[in-house]
Amino acid sequence: MSSRVFDYIAAEQRRQQENIELIASENFVSENVMKAVGSCLTNKYAEGYPTERTSGNRGRYYGGCEVVNELEEYCCDKWREVFSTDYHVNVQPHSGSSANQAAYFSVLKPGDTILSMDLSNGGHLTHGSAVNFSGKIFNFVFYNVTDRGFIDYDDLRTKAQTYRPQLILAGASAYSRIIDFAAVGGIAKSVNAYFMVDMAHIAGLVAAGAHPSPFGIADIVTTTTHKTLRGTRGGLIFCRKELANKIDAGVFPCCQGGPLEHIIAGKAVTAEEACSPEFHAYIRQVVKNTKAMCDEFIRLGYEIVTGGTDNHLFLIDFTRTHPHLSGKDVQDALDRVHITLNKNCVPNETRSPKQTSGVRIGCAAMTTRGWKEVDAVACAKIIDEIIRSL
Ligand code: DSN
């Protein structure tokens, strides 16, 4: 049967094949992930949890769940293997946003205080933005970054002591440096706050040992599965075993209804792939490519937030070097030559989030396509040429 939708899919496939993809949160999944998420599991309702779970929230509200029960248990086991952890894991969150929402509701009440990193300094929408559910329901206070864009751990400690938050959140969507989970965890402990890590961007690096792990330090760890983990679009929540019942109830029935079992199948395939030596080698190449590209921009005279990168992304700040250019100007000019990235706020941003003074660049997707350092450097030179023509 024909459908207009397949024309759109073919057009998007062409766009993805013909563009250089530098959006730091995107990647290209395997055929097996595609097969799993396009499978008959999409037909199944399965509100609840497999009966064998360690948590108290047992049982499904529908019959016919014997296969999806096994699948979901298998998915949980594989994710524990990916991160070498014995934490409880909930694989049902539909997205990173849903995972964060459920995590907050599991251990907090509306109005409770959360200390996090502001969106404009590299945090995420769900880390307390006023236009997001998080900022509307909870009382967020924010720690600063230094003038060079590094997390200001002294400010974090001072704010923790001043505001006595119920939860401290570490994690970011536009931060290019190692996050010191041990330091933040220590501060959280000193003020008796829950410590939550949203590792969505760096989860692939954590899995491959290219970034320190939050497991064993954080009480709750959330992530998406589609960024550096290179899997299906979706979310996960890990937690210390004693929080398992709260977290499971926070996902279902508090924030979600039926889980997406086809997506859980895709997450299980993603986890199988993330355990492999090939994936670990891939992540090592992502980090090398990103550093090579970032170094080339520095050589060409660009200003990079924090002066470099330790992970899969970096931010170019045009404020001083190209004051006439906004991030949007650069994003639009690169779109015209099939290079895709996103405009991004920079620390102490003076423009609106729709314009911004910077762009964010990530190498996870192009490394999947086979990029080595030489390709990343060549691309930086092309982007520089285009920027110089504006
Ligand atoms: N909006 C995503 C990003 O691009 O970082 C995170 O959810």
Short mmCIF file of C-alpha atoms and ligand atoms in Angstrom, two decimals:
data_model
loop_
_atom_site.label_atom_id
_atom_site.label_comp_id
_atom_site.label_asym_id
_atom_site.label_seq_id
_atom_site.Cartn_x
_atom_site.Cartn_y
_atom_site.Cartn_z
CA MET A 1 0.00 0.00 0.00
CA SER A 2 1.38 3.42 -0.85
CA SER A 3 1.44 6.37 1.51
CA ARG A 4 2.68 9.91 1.14
CA VAL A 5 4.60 9.36 4.37
CA PHE A 6 7.11 7.10 2.61
CA ASP A 7 7.99 9.99 0.29
CA TYR A 8 8.85 12.07 3.36
CA ILE A 9 10.92 9.22 4.78
CA ALA A 10 12.82 8.84 1.50
CA ALA A 11 13.44 12.60 1.40
CA GLU A 12 14.74 12.63 4.98
CA GLN A 13 16.95 9.64 4.25
CA ARG A 14 18.47 11.53 1.29
CA ARG A 15 18.97 14.61 3.50
CA GLN A 16 20.74 12.54 6.14
CA GLN A 17 22.96 10.85 3.54
CA GLU A 18 23.89 14.09 1.75
CA ASN A 19 24.56 16.28 4.80
CA ILE A 20 27.49 16.53 7.15
CA GLU A 21 25.81 16.04 10.52
CA LEU A 22 27.42 17.94 13.38
CA ILE A 23 24.50 18.22 15.82
CA ALA A 24 26.09 16.94 19.04
CA SER A 25 22.96 15.09 20.19
CA GLU A 26 22.40 13.14 16.95
CA ASN A 27 23.79 9.90 15.59
CA PHE A 28 23.02 7.13 13.08
CA VAL A 29 21.60 3.85 14.41
CA SER A 30 22.29 0.34 13.15
CA GLU A 31 19.98 -1.73 10.95
CA ASN A 32 19.25 -3.95 13.96
CA VAL A 33 18.03 -0.97 16.01
CA MET A 34 15.84 0.05 13.06
CA LYS A 35 14.40 -3.48 12.79
CA ALA A 36 13.63 -3.64 16.51
CA VAL A 37 11.84 -0.29 16.65
CA GLY A 38 9.92 -1.09 13.46
CA SER A 39 8.74 -4.46 14.81
CA CYS A 40 5.38 -5.95 15.88
CA LEU A 41 6.21 -5.03 19.48
CA THR A 42 4.59 -1.68 18.72
CA ASN A 43 1.23 -3.50 18.91
CA LYS A 44 1.55 -4.53 22.56
CA TYR A 45 0.10 -2.83 25.64
CA ALA A 46 2.02 -3.64 28.82
CA GLU A 47 1.32 -1.06 31.55
CA GLY A 48 3.16 -2.09 34.68
CA TYR A 49 6.38 -4.05 35.15
CA PRO A 50 7.64 -7.61 34.64
CA THR A 51 6.71 -9.77 37.62
CA GLU A 52 10.29 -10.78 38.35
CA ARG A 53 11.48 -7.22 38.99
CA THR A 54 13.19 -6.60 42.30
CA SER A 55 10.92 -3.61 42.92
CA GLY A 56 7.55 -3.76 44.61
CA ASN A 57 5.70 -2.32 41.60
CA ARG A 58 5.09 -5.75 40.15
CA GLY A 59 2.85 -7.09 37.49
CA ARG A 60 1.20 -5.90 34.30
CA TYR A 61 -2.30 -4.64 33.78
CA TYR A 62 -2.76 -6.66 30.54
CA GLY A 63 -2.61 -10.29 29.51
CA GLY A 64 -0.24 -11.64 26.90
CA CYS A 65 2.84 -10.02 28.39
CA GLU A 66 4.99 -13.14 28.73
CA VAL A 67 7.31 -12.17 25.85
CA VAL A 68 7.62 -8.47 26.67
CA ASN A 69 8.31 -9.38 30.32
CA GLU A 70 11.34 -11.37 29.27
CA LEU A 71 12.41 -8.69 26.81
CA GLU A 72 12.22 -5.95 29.42
CA GLU A 73 14.20 -7.99 31.98
CA TYR A 74 16.82 -8.72 29.32
CA CYS A 75 16.99 -5.02 28.41
CA CYS A 76 17.54 -4.07 32.08
CA ASP A 77 20.30 -6.68 32.48
CA LYS A 78 22.11 -5.50 29.34
CA TRP A 79 22.06 -1.87 30.49
CA ARG A 80 23.55 -2.84 33.84
CA GLU A 81 26.25 -4.66 31.87
CA VAL A 82 26.93 -1.58 29.69
CA PHE A 83 27.76 0.50 32.77
CA SER A 84 29.12 -2.36 34.94
CA THR A 85 26.65 -1.46 37.66
CA ASP A 86 24.22 -3.21 39.96
CA TYR A 87 21.92 -0.14 40.12
CA HIS A 88 18.23 -0.68 39.53
CA VAL A 89 17.22 0.41 36.02
CA ASN A 90 13.91 1.48 34.55
CA VAL A 91 13.92 1.22 30.74
CA GLN A 92 10.42 2.63 30.15
CA PRO A 93 10.94 6.44 29.93
CA HIS A 94 9.97 7.61 26.46
CA SER A 95 12.69 10.27 26.35
CA GLY A 96 15.31 12.07 28.40
CA SER A 97 12.73 14.67 29.34
CA SER A 98 10.32 11.96 30.57
CA ALA A 99 13.16 10.33 32.49
CA ASN A 100 14.03 13.57 34.27
CA GLN A 101 10.37 14.31 34.99
CA ALA A 102 9.82 10.88 36.52
CA ALA A 103 13.06 11.11 38.50
CA TYR A 104 12.08 14.47 40.03
CA PHE A 105 8.58 13.28 40.91
CA SER A 106 9.96 10.06 42.43
CA VAL A 107 11.88 11.75 45.22
CA LEU A 108 10.60 15.36 45.38
CA LYS A 109 7.39 17.28 46.00
CA PRO A 110 6.28 20.25 43.90
CA GLY A 111 8.05 23.36 45.21
CA ASP A 112 11.15 21.49 46.40
CA THR A 113 14.50 23.07 45.57
CA ILE A 114 16.86 21.70 42.92
CA LEU A 115 20.36 23.10 42.30
CA SER A 116 21.41 22.71 38.65
CA MET A 117 23.17 24.31 35.70
CA ASP A 118 21.18 26.92 33.79
CA LEU A 119 20.23 26.20 30.15
CA SER A 120 22.08 29.33 29.01
CA ASN A 121 25.31 28.05 30.60
CA GLY A 122 25.06 24.58 29.05
CA GLY A 123 22.33 22.88 31.12
CA HIS A 124 19.19 21.34 29.63
CA LEU A 125 15.62 22.58 29.21
CA THR A 126 14.49 20.11 31.88
CA HIS A 127 17.10 21.39 34.33
CA GLY A 128 14.84 24.22 35.46
CA SER A 129 14.04 26.40 32.45
CA ALA A 130 11.15 28.74 33.28
CA VAL A 131 9.27 27.65 30.13
CA ASN A 132 9.59 23.94 30.96
CA PHE A 133 7.58 21.78 33.43
CA SER A 134 10.72 21.61 35.59
CA GLY A 135 10.93 25.36 36.18
CA LYS A 136 7.17 25.67 36.60
CA ILE A 137 6.83 22.91 39.23
CA PHE A 138 10.09 22.93 41.20
CA ASN A 139 12.13 25.74 42.70
CA PHE A 140 15.37 25.74 40.70
CA VAL A 141 18.48 27.63 41.70
CA PHE A 142 21.54 27.59 39.45
CA TYR A 143 25.27 27.27 39.91
CA ASN A 144 27.48 29.40 37.70
CA VAL A 145 30.23 28.74 35.24
CA THR A 146 33.51 30.68 35.41
CA ASP A 147 34.35 33.42 32.90
CA ARG A 148 35.98 30.75 30.71
CA GLY A 149 32.88 28.53 30.87
CA PHE A 150 34.06 25.86 33.36
CA ILE A 151 31.65 24.67 36.06
CA ASP A 152 32.33 26.83 39.12
CA TYR A 153 32.51 24.17 41.87
CA ASP A 154 33.09 26.83 44.55
CA ASP A 155 29.88 28.57 43.52
CA LEU A 156 28.11 25.19 43.51
CA ARG A 157 29.24 24.53 47.10
CA THR A 158 28.22 28.03 48.25
CA LYS A 159 24.79 27.76 46.59
CA ALA A 160 24.26 24.30 48.10
CA GLN A 161 25.00 25.67 51.59
CA THR A 162 22.85 28.77 51.03
CA TYR A 163 19.77 27.15 49.46
CA ARG A 164 19.94 23.66 51.08
CA PRO A 165 18.38 22.00 47.97
CA GLN A 166 16.60 18.66 48.20
CA LEU A 167 18.39 17.55 45.01
CA ILE A 168 21.59 18.57 43.21
CA LEU A 169 21.74 17.85 39.49
CA ALA A 170 24.90 17.47 37.41
CA GLY A 171 24.84 17.05 33.66
CA ALA A 172 24.60 19.25 30.60
CA SER A 173 23.76 19.43 26.94
CA ALA A 174 26.43 21.93 25.92
CA TYR A 175 29.44 21.42 28.18
CA SER A 176 32.70 20.23 26.64
CA ARG A 177 34.64 19.30 29.78
CA ILE A 178 34.84 16.40 32.21
CA ILE A 179 32.27 16.81 35.00
CA ASP A 180 33.69 16.05 38.44
CA PHE A 181 30.90 13.80 39.73
CA ALA A 182 32.85 12.96 42.87
CA ALA A 183 33.10 16.66 43.80
CA VAL A 184 29.39 17.35 43.18
CA GLY A 185 28.41 14.13 44.96
CA GLY A 186 30.47 15.20 47.98
CA ILE A 187 28.72 18.56 48.08
CA ALA A 188 25.29 16.89 47.79
CA LYS A 189 26.16 14.58 50.67
CA SER A 190 27.33 17.49 52.83
CA VAL A 191 23.90 19.17 52.57
CA ASN A 192 21.92 15.91 52.69
CA ALA A 193 20.57 16.35 49.14
CA TYR A 194 19.87 13.64 46.58
CA PHE A 195 22.55 13.61 43.89
CA MET A 196 21.21 13.10 40.36
CA VAL A 197 23.26 12.95 37.17
CA ASP A 198 21.75 13.50 33.72
CA MET A 199 24.46 11.92 31.56
CA ALA A 200 22.44 11.98 28.32
CA HIS A 201 25.18 13.60 26.25
CA ILE A 202 28.16 11.70 27.59
CA ALA A 203 26.60 8.29 28.29
CA GLY A 204 28.48 6.65 25.41
CA LEU A 205 31.73 8.02 26.80
CA VAL A 206 30.87 6.72 30.28
CA ALA A 207 30.09 3.29 28.80
CA ALA A 208 33.47 3.20 27.05
CA GLY A 209 35.47 4.56 29.99
CA ALA A 210 36.17 7.87 28.23
CA HIS A 211 34.48 9.91 30.98
CA PRO A 212 34.38 9.18 34.75
CA SER A 213 31.31 7.18 35.72
CA PRO A 214 28.58 8.56 38.01
CA PHE A 215 27.69 5.02 39.18
CA GLY A 216 28.58 4.45 42.81
CA ILE A 217 28.38 8.23 43.42
CA ALA A 218 24.97 9.43 42.21
CA ASP A 219 21.67 8.33 43.74
CA ILE A 220 19.89 8.64 40.39
CA VAL A 221 21.32 8.61 36.86
CA THR A 222 19.20 9.48 33.82
CA THR A 223 20.16 9.28 30.18
CA THR A 224 18.88 9.17 26.65
CA THR A 225 19.91 6.29 24.41
CA HIS A 226 20.29 8.11 21.09
CA LYS A 227 23.19 10.54 21.47
CA THR A 228 26.69 9.16 22.03
CA LEU A 229 25.08 5.79 22.90
CA ARG A 230 24.06 5.66 19.20
CA GLY A 231 20.77 3.86 19.80
CA THR A 232 17.06 4.28 19.50
CA ARG A 233 15.48 7.54 20.69
CA GLY A 234 14.46 7.03 24.33
CA GLY A 235 15.28 7.43 28.02
CA LEU A 236 16.54 5.34 30.96
CA ILE A 237 16.68 5.88 34.72
CA PHE A 238 19.19 4.13 36.97
CA CYS A 239 19.06 4.41 40.74
CA ARG A 240 20.41 2.97 43.95
CA LYS A 241 18.42 -0.16 44.80
CA GLU A 242 16.74 1.47 47.80
CA LEU A 243 15.09 4.01 45.45
CA ALA A 244 13.81 1.37 42.99
CA ASN A 245 10.17 1.44 44.10
CA LYS A 246 10.03 5.23 44.07
CA ILE A 247 11.62 5.47 40.62
CA ASP A 248 9.38 2.79 39.11
CA ALA A 249 6.26 4.46 40.54
CA GLY A 250 7.56 7.81 39.28
CA VAL A 251 7.63 6.46 35.72
CA PHE A 252 4.40 4.42 35.87
CA PRO A 253 1.78 5.35 36.97
CA CYS A 254 2.94 8.89 37.86
CA CYS A 255 4.29 10.19 34.55
CA GLN A 256 3.57 7.58 31.86
CA GLY A 257 1.05 4.95 30.85
CA GLY A 258 1.96 2.02 28.62
CA PRO A 259 5.64 1.49 27.83
CA LEU A 260 6.74 1.43 24.18
CA GLU A 261 7.87 -2.18 23.90
CA HIS A 262 9.25 -1.75 20.37
CA ILE A 263 11.44 1.06 21.71
CA ILE A 264 12.45 -1.12 24.66
CA ALA A 265 13.51 -3.73 22.08
CA GLY A 266 15.54 -1.00 20.32
CA LYS A 267 17.10 -0.04 23.67
CA ALA A 268 18.07 -3.68 24.27
CA VAL A 269 19.80 -3.84 20.87
CA THR A 270 21.50 -0.53 21.66
CA ALA A 271 22.80 -1.98 24.93
CA GLU A 272 24.09 -5.12 23.19
CA GLU A 273 26.00 -2.90 20.77
CA ALA A 274 27.33 -0.59 23.51
CA CYS A 275 28.91 -3.58 25.30
CA SER A 276 31.04 -4.43 22.26
CA PRO A 277 34.76 -3.62 21.81
CA GLU A 278 33.82 -1.97 18.48
CA PHE A 279 31.65 0.54 20.31
CA HIS A 280 34.44 1.37 22.76
CA ALA A 281 36.82 1.93 19.82
CA TYR A 282 34.18 4.10 18.14
CA ILE A 283 33.92 6.32 21.24
CA ARG A 284 37.70 6.70 21.44
CA GLN A 285 37.62 7.90 17.82
CA VAL A 286 34.76 10.34 18.58
CA VAL A 287 36.89 11.98 21.26
CA LYS A 288 39.94 12.15 18.97
CA ASN A 289 37.95 13.62 16.06
CA THR A 290 36.29 16.22 18.27
CA LYS A 291 39.61 17.33 19.72
CA ALA A 292 41.21 17.50 16.26
CA MET A 293 38.37 19.65 14.92
CA CYS A 294 38.33 21.89 17.97
CA ASP A 295 42.13 22.37 17.80
CA GLU A 296 41.85 23.34 14.14
CA PHE A 297 39.26 26.01 14.95
CA ILE A 298 41.58 27.35 17.66
CA ARG A 299 44.45 27.40 15.13
CA LEU A 300 42.20 29.35 12.74
CA GLY A 301 41.62 32.01 15.41
CA TYR A 302 38.22 31.02 16.81
CA GLU A 303 37.33 31.30 20.47
CA ILE A 304 36.16 28.03 22.03
CA VAL A 305 34.19 28.05 25.30
CA THR A 306 36.59 26.70 28.01
CA GLY A 307 39.40 26.79 25.43
CA GLY A 308 38.95 23.19 24.30
CA THR A 309 37.13 19.89 24.72
CA ASP A 310 37.40 16.60 26.63
CA ASN A 311 34.35 14.94 25.08
CA HIS A 312 32.25 14.69 21.90
CA LEU A 313 31.39 18.39 21.50
CA PHE A 314 32.62 21.96 21.73
CA LEU A 315 31.15 25.44 21.46
CA ILE A 316 32.43 28.27 19.29
CA ASP A 317 31.80 31.72 20.77
CA PHE A 318 31.66 34.48 18.12
CA THR A 319 31.18 37.31 20.64
CA ARG A 320 34.70 38.69 20.44
CA THR A 321 36.06 37.29 17.16
CA HIS A 322 32.99 37.84 14.91
CA PRO A 323 30.71 40.30 16.76
CA HIS A 324 28.68 40.93 13.58
CA LEU A 325 27.67 37.24 13.38
CA SER A 326 25.02 35.39 15.37
CA GLY A 327 24.91 31.62 15.82
CA LYS A 328 21.80 31.65 13.65
CA ASP A 329 23.65 33.39 10.78
CA VAL A 330 26.28 30.65 10.86
CA GLN A 331 23.75 27.82 11.20
CA ASP A 332 21.74 29.16 8.21
CA ALA A 333 24.84 29.66 6.03
CA LEU A 334 26.03 26.12 6.78
CA ASP A 335 22.56 24.70 6.09
CA ARG A 336 22.86 26.12 2.58
CA VAL A 337 25.97 23.97 1.97
CA HIS A 338 24.53 20.88 3.68
CA ILE A 339 26.46 21.14 6.93
CA THR A 340 24.08 20.75 9.87
CA LEU A 341 24.76 22.08 13.35
CA ASN A 342 22.86 24.17 15.87
CA LYS A 343 23.12 27.69 17.17
CA ASN A 344 23.81 27.71 20.89
CA CYS A 345 23.90 30.18 23.76
CA VAL A 346 27.34 30.85 25.20
CA PRO A 347 28.14 31.81 28.82
CA ASN A 348 27.11 35.44 29.50
CA GLU A 349 25.00 35.36 26.34
CA THR A 350 23.77 38.76 25.12
CA ARG A 351 21.55 37.58 22.25
CA SER A 352 18.19 35.76 22.47
CA PRO A 353 18.11 31.91 22.32
CA LYS A 354 16.66 32.26 18.80
CA GLN A 355 19.82 34.12 17.65
CA THR A 356 22.64 33.26 20.09
CA SER A 357 26.34 34.17 19.85
CA GLY A 358 27.68 30.67 19.32
CA VAL A 359 27.32 27.30 17.68
CA ARG A 360 27.66 23.80 19.11
CA ILE A 361 29.59 21.18 17.15
CA GLY A 362 29.70 17.44 17.86
CA CYS A 363 31.47 14.59 16.06
CA ALA A 364 29.53 11.50 17.23
CA ALA A 365 27.42 11.15 14.08
CA MET A 366 30.22 11.72 11.56
CA THR A 367 32.48 9.30 13.41
CA THR A 368 29.77 6.67 12.86
CA ARG A 369 30.08 7.56 9.17
CA GLY A 370 33.80 6.77 9.33
CA TRP A 371 35.44 10.14 10.01
CA LYS A 372 39.02 10.19 11.22
CA GLU A 373 40.90 13.26 12.54
CA VAL A 374 41.90 14.34 9.01
CA ASP A 375 38.22 14.57 7.97
CA ALA A 376 37.33 16.60 11.05
CA VAL A 377 40.16 19.04 10.34
CA ALA A 378 39.14 19.35 6.66
CA CYS A 379 35.57 20.13 7.71
CA ALA A 380 36.75 22.83 10.14
CA LYS A 381 38.60 24.51 7.25
CA ILE A 382 35.45 24.43 5.06
CA ILE A 383 33.33 25.90 7.86
CA ASP A 384 35.95 28.62 8.37
CA GLU A 385 35.80 29.51 4.66
CA ILE A 386 32.04 29.83 4.81
CA ILE A 387 32.15 31.95 7.97
CA ARG A 388 34.77 34.23 6.40
CA SER A 389 32.46 34.78 3.42
CA LEU A 390 29.62 36.11 5.63
N1 DSN B 1 17.96 18.95 22.91
C1 DSN B 1 18.98 17.95 23.08
C2 DSN B 1 20.32 18.46 22.64
O1 DSN B 1 20.40 18.81 21.48
O2 DSN B 1 21.26 18.51 23.40
C3 DSN B 1 19.01 17.41 24.42
O3 DSN B 1 17.78 16.90 24.76
#
